[in-house]
Short mmCIF file of C-alpha atoms in Angstrom, two decimals:
data_model
loop_
_atom_site.label_atom_id
_atom_site.label_comp_id
_atom_site.label_asym_id
_atom_site.label_seq_id
_atom_site.Cartn_x
_atom_site.Cartn_y
_atom_site.Cartn_z
CA MET M 25 116.16 81.71 103.24
CA SER M 26 113.33 80.37 101.30
CA TYR M 27 110.35 82.47 102.10
CA VAL M 28 107.53 79.95 99.71
CA THR M 29 108.35 76.41 98.37
CA GLY M 30 106.69 75.19 95.17
CA SER M 31 104.49 77.16 92.78
CA ALA M 32 102.15 80.11 92.49
CA ALA M 33 99.10 77.59 92.50
CA PRO M 34 96.15 79.19 94.22
CA ALA M 35 94.79 77.62 97.22
CA SER M 36 91.56 75.71 97.80
CA GLY M 37 88.72 78.40 97.40
CA THR M 38 90.71 81.55 95.78
CA ALA M 39 91.22 80.00 92.05
CA ALA M 40 88.33 81.76 90.60
CA LEU M 41 89.75 85.21 92.31
CA TYR M 42 92.81 85.32 89.83
CA ASP M 43 94.90 83.35 87.24
CA PRO M 44 97.81 81.18 88.84
CA ASP M 45 99.36 81.04 85.37
CA VAL M 46 99.70 84.92 85.12
CA LEU M 47 100.94 84.83 88.71
CA ALA M 48 103.71 82.41 87.95
CA ASP M 49 104.76 83.82 85.37
CA LEU M 50 105.49 87.25 87.24
CA VAL M 51 107.25 85.34 89.77
CA ALA M 52 109.21 83.50 87.45
CA ARG M 53 110.35 87.10 85.58
CA VAL M 54 110.82 88.35 89.12
CA GLY M 55 113.45 85.19 89.81
CA GLU M 56 115.23 85.75 86.67
CA ARG M 57 116.18 89.63 87.18
CA LEU M 58 116.79 89.46 90.66
CA GLY M 59 117.62 86.08 92.10
CA GLY M 60 115.28 82.78 94.09
CA GLU M 61 114.70 84.75 97.53
CA VAL M 62 112.98 87.84 96.23
CA ALA M 63 110.78 85.60 94.10
CA ASP M 64 109.85 83.32 96.98
CA ALA M 65 109.01 85.94 98.83
CA VAL M 66 107.01 88.23 96.29
CA GLU M 67 105.23 84.73 95.59
CA ARG M 68 104.16 84.33 99.17
CA CYS M 69 103.36 87.65 99.96
CA MET M 70 100.82 88.11 96.65
CA ALA M 71 99.39 84.44 97.21
CA ASP M 72 98.99 85.00 101.13
CA THR M 73 97.12 88.24 100.24
CA LEU M 74 95.07 86.70 97.74
CA ALA M 75 93.92 83.28 99.80
CA ARG M 76 93.70 85.17 103.32
CA THR M 77 92.91 88.80 103.10
CA ILE M 78 90.00 88.56 100.36
CA THR M 79 86.44 87.47 100.71
CA PRO M 80 83.97 87.29 98.07
CA HIS M 81 80.48 87.77 98.06
CA PRO M 82 77.37 86.83 95.73
CA ASP M 83 76.56 90.74 95.40
CA GLY M 84 79.71 91.42 93.16
CA THR M 85 81.85 92.73 96.22
CA ALA M 86 84.99 91.69 98.16
CA PHE M 87 85.77 92.19 101.49
CA VAL M 88 89.45 92.89 102.39
CA ILE M 89 90.69 91.86 105.96
CA THR M 90 93.99 94.20 107.02
CA GLY M 91 96.05 90.72 108.07
CA ASP M 92 95.46 89.96 112.19
CA ILE M 93 92.15 92.45 112.05
CA PRO M 94 89.17 91.02 110.66
CA ALA M 95 88.42 94.44 109.47
CA MET M 96 88.49 96.14 106.11
CA TRP M 97 90.15 99.83 106.25
CA LEU M 98 89.53 101.66 103.16
CA ARG M 99 93.27 102.92 102.83
CA ASP M 100 94.58 99.70 103.55
CA SER M 101 92.55 97.49 101.15
CA THR M 102 93.58 99.90 98.35
CA THR M 103 97.23 99.61 99.15
CA GLN M 104 97.05 95.84 99.69
CA LEU M 105 96.00 95.63 95.82
CA ALA M 106 98.68 97.60 94.51
CA PRO M 107 100.98 95.23 93.12
CA PHE M 108 98.28 93.21 91.05
CA LEU M 109 97.12 96.72 89.35
CA HIS M 110 100.04 95.61 87.04
CA LEU M 111 98.56 92.04 86.16
CA ALA M 112 95.04 93.53 85.74
CA ALA M 113 95.19 94.02 82.21
CA ALA M 114 96.53 90.59 81.73
CA ASP M 115 94.27 88.63 84.08
CA GLU M 116 90.40 88.99 83.71
CA ARG M 117 89.69 87.58 86.63
CA LEU M 118 92.12 89.18 88.97
CA ALA M 119 90.47 92.28 87.49
CA ASP M 120 87.20 91.07 88.31
CA THR M 121 88.53 90.94 91.93
CA ILE M 122 89.88 94.39 91.96
CA ALA M 123 86.05 95.71 90.89
CA ALA M 124 84.43 93.72 93.36
CA VAL M 125 86.67 95.23 96.35
CA SER M 126 86.16 98.61 94.46
CA ARG M 127 82.39 98.02 94.85
CA ARG M 128 82.86 97.49 98.63
CA GLN M 129 84.84 100.42 98.84
CA GLN M 130 82.16 102.35 97.45
CA ALA M 131 79.47 100.84 98.97
CA SER M 132 81.27 101.24 102.10
CA ILE M 133 81.88 105.47 101.83
CA LEU M 134 77.87 105.66 101.26
CA ARG M 135 77.29 104.00 104.18
CA ASP M 136 79.61 106.16 106.59
CA PRO M 137 82.26 109.01 104.83
CA TYR M 138 83.47 109.47 107.78
CA ALA M 139 84.47 105.92 109.12
CA ASN M 140 88.08 104.23 108.11
CA ALA M 141 87.28 100.88 108.83
CA PHE M 142 84.32 98.48 108.32
CA ASN M 143 82.79 95.07 109.03
CA ASP M 144 81.89 92.19 106.90
CA GLY M 145 78.26 93.17 107.62
CA PRO M 146 76.24 94.83 110.03
CA THR M 147 77.97 92.94 113.10
CA GLY M 148 78.87 95.67 115.50
CA ALA M 149 82.38 94.50 116.16
CA GLY M 150 84.96 96.66 116.58
CA HIS M 151 85.56 99.98 118.29
CA ARG M 152 81.81 101.77 119.92
CA ASP M 153 83.38 105.42 120.35
CA ARG M 154 81.20 108.59 120.98
CA THR M 155 81.00 110.47 117.78
CA GLY M 156 79.03 112.90 116.19
CA ASP M 157 76.54 111.47 113.96
CA PRO M 158 73.27 112.97 114.78
CA VAL M 159 70.85 110.39 112.06
CA THR M 160 71.95 107.06 113.37
CA GLY M 161 75.07 107.15 115.64
CA GLN M 162 77.59 104.60 114.87
CA SER M 163 76.48 102.09 112.30
CA PRO M 164 76.99 98.54 113.00
CA TRP M 165 79.00 98.14 109.51
CA VAL M 166 81.66 100.05 111.23
CA TRP M 167 85.00 98.75 113.05
CA GLU M 168 86.24 102.27 113.47
CA ARG M 169 84.89 105.90 112.76
CA LYS M 170 88.21 107.78 113.18
CA TYR M 171 87.90 110.09 110.13
CA GLU M 172 90.92 110.31 107.27
CA ILE M 173 91.26 112.19 104.22
CA ASP M 174 93.07 109.03 102.90
CA SER M 175 90.06 106.70 103.55
CA LEU M 176 87.81 108.53 101.00
CA ALA M 177 91.12 109.36 98.49
CA TYR M 178 92.73 105.94 98.18
CA PRO M 179 89.22 104.52 97.05
CA VAL M 180 88.68 107.16 94.31
CA GLN M 181 92.23 106.50 93.27
CA LEU M 182 91.55 102.46 93.05
CA ALA M 183 88.56 103.23 91.20
CA HIS M 184 90.24 104.89 88.81
CA ASP M 185 93.32 102.98 88.64
CA LEU M 186 91.79 100.08 87.45
CA TRP M 187 89.84 101.82 84.83
CA LYS M 188 93.20 103.23 83.54
CA ALA M 189 94.95 99.80 83.91
CA THR M 190 91.76 97.81 82.05
CA GLY M 191 89.75 100.36 80.18
CA ARG M 192 86.87 98.31 82.41
CA THR M 193 84.01 100.72 84.00
CA ASP M 194 81.27 97.92 85.34
CA HIS M 195 82.84 99.27 88.87
CA LEU M 196 81.79 102.63 88.67
CA ALA M 197 77.79 102.37 88.79
CA ASP M 198 78.00 104.01 92.14
CA LEU M 199 80.95 106.46 91.93
CA GLY M 200 78.47 109.33 91.18
CA PRO M 201 76.89 109.48 94.43
CA VAL M 202 80.55 108.27 95.85
CA GLY M 203 82.18 111.27 94.37
CA HIS M 204 79.66 114.11 94.84
CA THR M 205 79.55 112.68 99.12
CA VAL M 206 83.48 113.37 99.00
CA VAL M 207 83.21 116.29 97.52
CA GLU M 208 80.36 117.61 99.58
CA LEU M 209 82.29 116.21 102.83
CA TRP M 210 85.56 117.91 102.07
CA THR M 211 84.07 120.99 101.26
CA THR M 212 82.37 121.14 104.41
CA GLU M 213 85.82 120.07 106.59
CA GLN M 214 87.40 122.80 104.83
CA ARG M 215 85.64 125.22 107.57
CA HIS M 216 85.37 122.06 110.42
CA ALA M 217 84.66 124.50 113.07
CA GLU M 218 81.93 126.05 111.89
CA ALA M 219 79.89 123.81 109.45
CA SER M 220 81.24 120.33 110.49
CA SER M 221 79.21 117.98 112.89
CA TYR M 222 81.75 115.42 113.14
CA THR M 223 83.45 114.52 116.68
CA PHE M 224 84.96 111.60 117.92
CA GLU M 225 86.00 110.65 121.84
CA ARG M 226 87.35 107.44 123.05
CA ALA M 227 87.78 106.48 126.79
CA ASP M 228 90.42 104.95 128.84
CA CYS M 229 93.19 105.28 126.10
CA PRO M 230 96.12 107.06 124.69
CA PRO M 231 95.67 110.38 124.04
CA THR M 232 96.49 109.94 120.49
CA ASP M 233 93.35 107.71 119.98
CA THR M 234 90.87 110.85 120.78
CA LEU M 235 90.47 114.15 119.38
CA VAL M 236 91.00 117.35 122.22
CA ARG M 237 88.04 119.82 122.82
CA ASP M 238 85.08 117.26 123.44
CA GLY M 239 86.14 115.64 120.23
CA ARG M 240 86.07 118.74 117.90
CA GLY M 241 89.92 118.55 117.27
CA PRO M 242 92.74 121.21 117.48
CA GLU M 243 91.85 124.50 116.53
CA THR M 244 92.15 125.63 113.44
CA GLY M 245 91.81 128.39 110.71
CA PHE M 246 90.67 128.72 107.44
CA THR M 247 93.15 127.49 104.91
CA GLY M 248 91.62 125.93 101.54
CA MET M 249 92.49 122.71 102.66
CA THR M 250 90.71 120.07 104.16
CA TRP M 251 90.61 119.48 107.91
CA ALA M 252 90.97 115.73 109.44
CA GLY M 253 90.88 114.34 113.06
CA PHE M 254 93.19 111.79 112.48
CA ARG M 255 96.38 110.50 110.48
CA PRO M 256 96.67 107.62 108.15
CA SER M 257 98.32 105.95 110.78
CA ASP M 258 95.04 106.33 112.77
CA ASP M 259 96.77 108.67 115.56
CA ALA M 260 95.03 112.25 115.88
CA CYS M 261 96.49 114.78 114.13
CA THR M 262 98.52 117.48 116.35
CA TYR M 263 97.23 119.91 114.12
CA GLY M 264 94.10 120.04 112.00
CA TYR M 265 95.64 119.82 108.35
CA ASN M 266 97.93 117.19 107.50
CA VAL M 267 99.78 118.14 104.13
CA PRO M 268 100.05 114.75 102.44
CA GLY M 269 96.54 113.86 103.22
CA ASN M 270 95.27 116.86 101.26
CA ALA M 271 98.00 116.44 98.57
CA LEU M 272 96.41 112.79 97.91
CA ALA M 273 93.08 114.24 98.23
CA ALA M 274 94.02 116.75 95.64
CA THR M 275 94.85 114.13 93.10
CA ALA M 276 92.23 111.76 93.48
CA LEU M 277 89.91 114.89 93.05
CA ARG M 278 91.67 115.51 89.43
CA GLN M 279 91.16 111.34 88.86
CA LEU M 280 87.19 111.86 90.14
CA ALA M 281 86.91 115.00 87.20
CA GLU M 282 88.60 112.62 84.87
CA LEU M 283 86.12 110.07 85.17
CA ALA M 284 82.98 112.41 85.87
CA THR M 285 83.82 113.91 82.45
CA GLU M 286 84.85 110.62 80.46
CA VAL M 287 83.07 107.70 81.66
CA LEU M 288 79.89 109.52 84.04
CA HIS M 289 79.51 112.58 82.20
CA ASP M 290 78.47 114.25 84.88
CA ALA M 291 79.88 118.15 84.45
CA ASP M 292 78.62 119.51 87.18
CA LEU M 293 80.71 116.90 89.48
CA ALA M 294 83.70 117.69 87.38
CA ALA M 295 83.26 120.96 88.05
CA ARG M 296 82.60 120.66 91.73
CA ALA M 297 85.75 118.41 91.89
CA ASN M 298 88.20 120.79 89.90
CA VAL M 299 87.20 123.91 92.09
CA LEU M 300 87.74 121.94 95.46
CA ARG M 301 91.13 120.61 94.02
CA ASP M 302 92.50 124.06 93.45
CA HIS M 303 91.22 125.13 96.63
CA ILE M 304 93.19 122.90 98.59
CA GLU M 305 96.38 122.94 95.95
CA ARG M 306 96.48 126.89 96.62
CA GLY M 307 96.04 126.11 100.47
CA ILE M 308 98.76 123.46 100.16
CA ARG M 309 101.30 126.57 98.55
CA GLU M 310 100.18 129.12 100.93
CA HIS M 311 99.98 127.41 104.03
CA GLY M 312 101.75 123.79 103.63
CA VAL M 313 105.13 125.08 102.41
CA VAL M 314 107.23 126.38 104.87
CA THR M 315 111.10 127.28 105.58
CA GLY M 316 113.22 123.89 106.69
CA PRO M 317 115.75 123.64 109.57
CA ALA M 318 118.30 123.97 106.60
CA GLY M 319 116.67 127.05 105.24
CA SER M 320 115.18 125.49 102.09
CA SER M 321 111.51 125.47 101.40
CA VAL M 322 109.94 122.43 102.52
CA TYR M 323 106.33 120.63 102.82
CA ALA M 324 105.21 120.68 106.47
CA TYR M 325 103.73 117.23 107.58
CA GLU M 326 100.67 119.43 109.70
CA VAL M 327 99.49 123.02 109.91
CA ASP M 328 96.83 124.51 111.69
CA GLY M 329 96.41 127.43 109.82
CA LEU M 330 97.07 129.63 112.73
CA GLY M 331 101.02 129.56 113.11
CA GLY M 332 101.54 125.73 114.35
CA VAL M 333 103.77 123.73 112.02
CA LEU M 334 104.92 120.18 112.26
CA LEU M 335 107.83 119.23 110.70
CA ALA M 336 108.15 115.11 110.96
CA ASP M 337 106.64 112.19 108.46
CA ASP M 338 105.04 108.93 109.69
CA ALA M 339 105.40 105.76 108.14
CA ASN M 340 102.02 105.41 106.59
CA THR M 341 101.16 106.69 103.70
CA PRO M 342 100.00 109.26 102.10
CA SER M 343 102.98 110.60 103.92
CA LEU M 344 105.70 113.48 102.50
CA LEU M 345 107.94 110.53 101.46
CA SER M 346 105.41 109.12 99.31
CA LEU M 347 104.00 112.24 97.25
CA PRO M 348 105.25 110.75 94.27
CA LEU M 349 103.48 108.20 94.01
CA THR M 350 100.34 109.44 94.87
CA GLY M 351 100.72 111.60 91.77
CA TRP M 352 101.47 114.83 93.22
CA CYS M 353 105.06 115.23 91.88
CA SER M 354 108.22 113.85 90.36
CA PRO M 355 110.49 112.47 92.62
CA ASP M 356 112.90 114.99 91.28
CA ASP M 357 111.09 117.75 92.05
CA PRO M 358 112.92 120.25 94.17
CA LEU M 359 110.57 121.33 96.60
CA TYR M 360 109.44 117.22 97.23
CA THR M 361 113.72 116.32 97.15
CA ALA M 362 114.50 119.26 99.87
CA THR M 363 111.38 117.84 101.60
CA ARG M 364 112.94 114.17 101.33
CA ASP M 365 115.96 115.06 102.64
CA LEU M 366 114.13 116.52 105.79
CA VAL M 367 112.40 113.46 106.33
CA LEU M 368 115.26 110.95 105.98
CA SER M 369 117.17 112.51 108.38
CA ASP M 370 117.44 113.23 112.49
CA ALA M 371 115.31 116.49 111.46
CA ASN M 372 112.26 113.96 111.33
CA PRO M 373 111.57 113.11 115.07
CA TYR M 374 110.36 109.54 113.70
CA TYR M 375 113.32 108.67 111.89
CA TYR M 376 115.13 105.67 113.75
CA ARG M 377 118.83 105.29 113.32
CA GLY M 378 120.06 101.60 114.31
CA THR M 379 122.89 98.73 113.84
CA ALA M 380 120.32 96.62 111.75
CA ALA M 381 118.39 99.68 109.86
CA SER M 382 117.54 103.36 109.77
CA GLY M 383 114.58 104.76 108.47
CA ILE M 384 111.03 106.04 109.47
CA GLY M 385 108.67 105.03 112.01
CA SER M 386 105.53 106.34 113.51
CA PRO M 387 104.30 107.19 117.20
CA HIS M 388 101.58 104.27 116.17
CA THR M 389 104.43 101.55 117.30
CA PRO M 390 107.06 101.90 120.17
CA GLU M 391 110.01 104.36 120.29
CA GLY M 392 112.88 103.49 117.64
CA HIS M 393 111.02 101.20 115.43
CA VAL M 394 111.40 101.37 111.55
CA TRP M 395 108.56 100.57 109.33
CA PRO M 396 108.87 97.84 106.13
CA ILE M 397 106.49 100.27 104.27
CA ALA M 398 108.68 103.76 105.14
CA LEU M 399 111.66 101.57 103.60
CA ALA M 400 109.66 100.28 100.72
CA ILE M 401 108.09 104.04 100.13
CA GLN M 402 111.97 105.22 100.08
CA GLY M 403 112.86 102.54 97.90
CA LEU M 404 109.91 103.51 95.64
CA THR M 405 110.29 107.13 95.16
CA SER M 406 114.13 107.13 94.69
CA THR M 407 116.05 107.64 91.55
CA ASP M 408 118.85 105.89 92.42
CA PRO M 409 118.61 101.83 91.12
CA ALA M 410 121.25 100.93 93.88
CA GLU M 411 119.28 102.49 96.96
CA GLN M 412 116.07 100.60 95.62
CA ARG M 413 118.02 97.40 95.63
CA ALA M 414 119.67 97.81 98.91
CA LEU M 415 116.37 98.60 100.54
CA LEU M 416 115.10 95.65 98.71
CA ASP M 417 117.76 93.41 100.33
CA LEU M 418 116.90 95.09 103.81
CA ILE M 419 113.64 94.32 104.23
CA LEU M 420 114.35 90.88 103.37
CA ALA M 421 116.90 90.86 105.85
CA THR M 422 114.77 92.40 108.94
CA ASP M 423 111.60 89.46 108.92
CA ASP M 424 113.03 87.57 112.03
CA GLY M 425 113.24 84.49 109.89
CA THR M 426 108.87 84.39 109.50
CA GLY M 427 109.31 85.12 105.92
CA ALA M 428 106.69 87.97 106.83
CA VAL M 429 107.08 91.53 106.67
CA HIS M 430 106.22 92.76 109.42
CA GLU M 431 104.45 96.30 110.68
CA SER M 432 107.48 97.57 112.45
CA PHE M 433 111.11 96.40 113.98
CA HIS M 434 113.60 97.83 116.26
CA ALA M 435 116.08 99.44 114.64
CA ASP M 436 119.06 97.68 116.68
CA ASP M 437 117.02 93.99 117.12
CA PRO M 438 114.70 92.52 114.07
CA GLY M 439 113.76 90.19 116.39
CA THR M 440 111.92 92.90 117.74
CA TRP M 441 108.73 93.41 116.01
CA THR M 442 104.72 94.35 115.90
CA ARG M 443 102.50 92.29 113.76
CA GLU M 444 102.88 88.87 113.04
CA TRP M 445 100.38 89.48 109.75
CA PHE M 446 100.32 92.66 108.19
CA SER M 447 99.05 92.30 104.32
CA TRP M 448 99.81 96.04 103.68
CA ALA M 449 103.24 95.78 104.26
CA ASN M 450 103.81 92.08 102.35
CA SER M 451 102.26 94.39 99.32
CA MET M 452 104.72 97.64 99.60
CA PHE M 453 107.22 94.89 99.58
CA CYS M 454 106.19 93.35 96.15
CA GLU M 455 105.73 96.69 94.55
CA LEU M 456 109.63 97.48 95.74
CA ALA M 457 110.90 94.25 94.09
CA LEU M 458 108.61 94.99 91.10
CA GLU M 459 109.62 98.45 90.62
CA VAL M 460 113.48 97.14 91.04
CA ALA M 461 113.18 94.23 88.58
CA GLY M 462 111.56 96.82 85.84
CA LEU M 463 107.91 95.26 86.22
CA ARG M 464 105.67 98.24 87.48
CA THR M 465 103.36 98.72 84.81
CA HIS M 466 101.17 101.00 86.43
CA ARG M 467 102.50 104.94 87.23
CA ARG M 468 100.71 107.86 87.94
CA PRO M 469 101.70 111.10 86.13
CA ALA M 470 102.10 114.25 87.84
CA PRO M 471 103.05 117.79 87.31
CA GLU M 472 106.87 118.58 86.67
CA SER M 473 106.91 120.97 89.43
CA ARG M 474 105.34 122.31 92.52
CA LEU M 475 107.19 124.87 93.15
#
């Protein structure tokens, strides 16, 4: 199957976003190492992200839609750019584009740090829910106001990643106010029941789209971790403390402290970020590590600090499976490998086996559906090159002939799938292809062990 014909030349209107020669060279190297079919898919997916999802604005920002939904998720817009970070040092125009997206993310956080998705202007589009904001209500800039930890953590990581990849700092002008906002909110949400005004209620919807107890969410006890109403899948948390979300927050706080020290020269922000990181890491160790079905210590997916534990994993990241990618731990960390064995087994209620594929799905999509994002994460966190290549080929073989990486597909029938256009999935396929080809240059360092 050929995914793309022709070269990686930019579509009309996108030439200013990147250097087509740099992308063409990358595609050629992928082709030399992995073959034409993989190279065609990488070319198509990366060119599609640049041509159809990014809208630059005169104010030096850029808006990124997630695909077939015309809104910018702070999580998705970060992960959509993941494969481009490897090219940023060689392509100044592409680095400018990533910087513009980072600025837009930071401006969005300052508009509403509890929101997960935004409009390209104060249009009032999207969901109009009842949500606690005693000052303004839901801003017309906000598409959806489901509070998720990753919505704040991922933009911090993108700002840090671009700085590390290129040395540039022009995208960090607002990071001081953003950083203080993030630290203050996560500190408040350590004691959600006592200190937070955030609530969320949606009418006429599945239970996973709203919060219980008049929008307050399930009861929790103090753990040191920070609370979230919703998972990275945009589904309501069963318990209040999402462990992989907190792990991502801890690594983002470490990165924020580094930026505060080396770029912003804000000792107060660095100190506050480090103190909060210590609290969250201690909370994960004391409450987020539990005994699994096999008797080994594993990470829980969610806990409530009152004895409630959810042993599971969801395809959306941050996930337990993705912990090494976030910089939380190494892929051979014993606690991680025990957790990995659990989530890639029938002990995970969202792990599905079928005749076409086996992998992690999500309650966000129909039962029995595997997510290609999870297959890509499985490959990116594997230490076995043969497993990585097999998962890359599996994603290619289950696209139903569309040339697109879908949100999910049925484990027995790849012809049954969700979402025609999901740019995050395309980017995760590209990340895996670059990993298998030995072309991923940007990685986040992690502690040797979390035990």
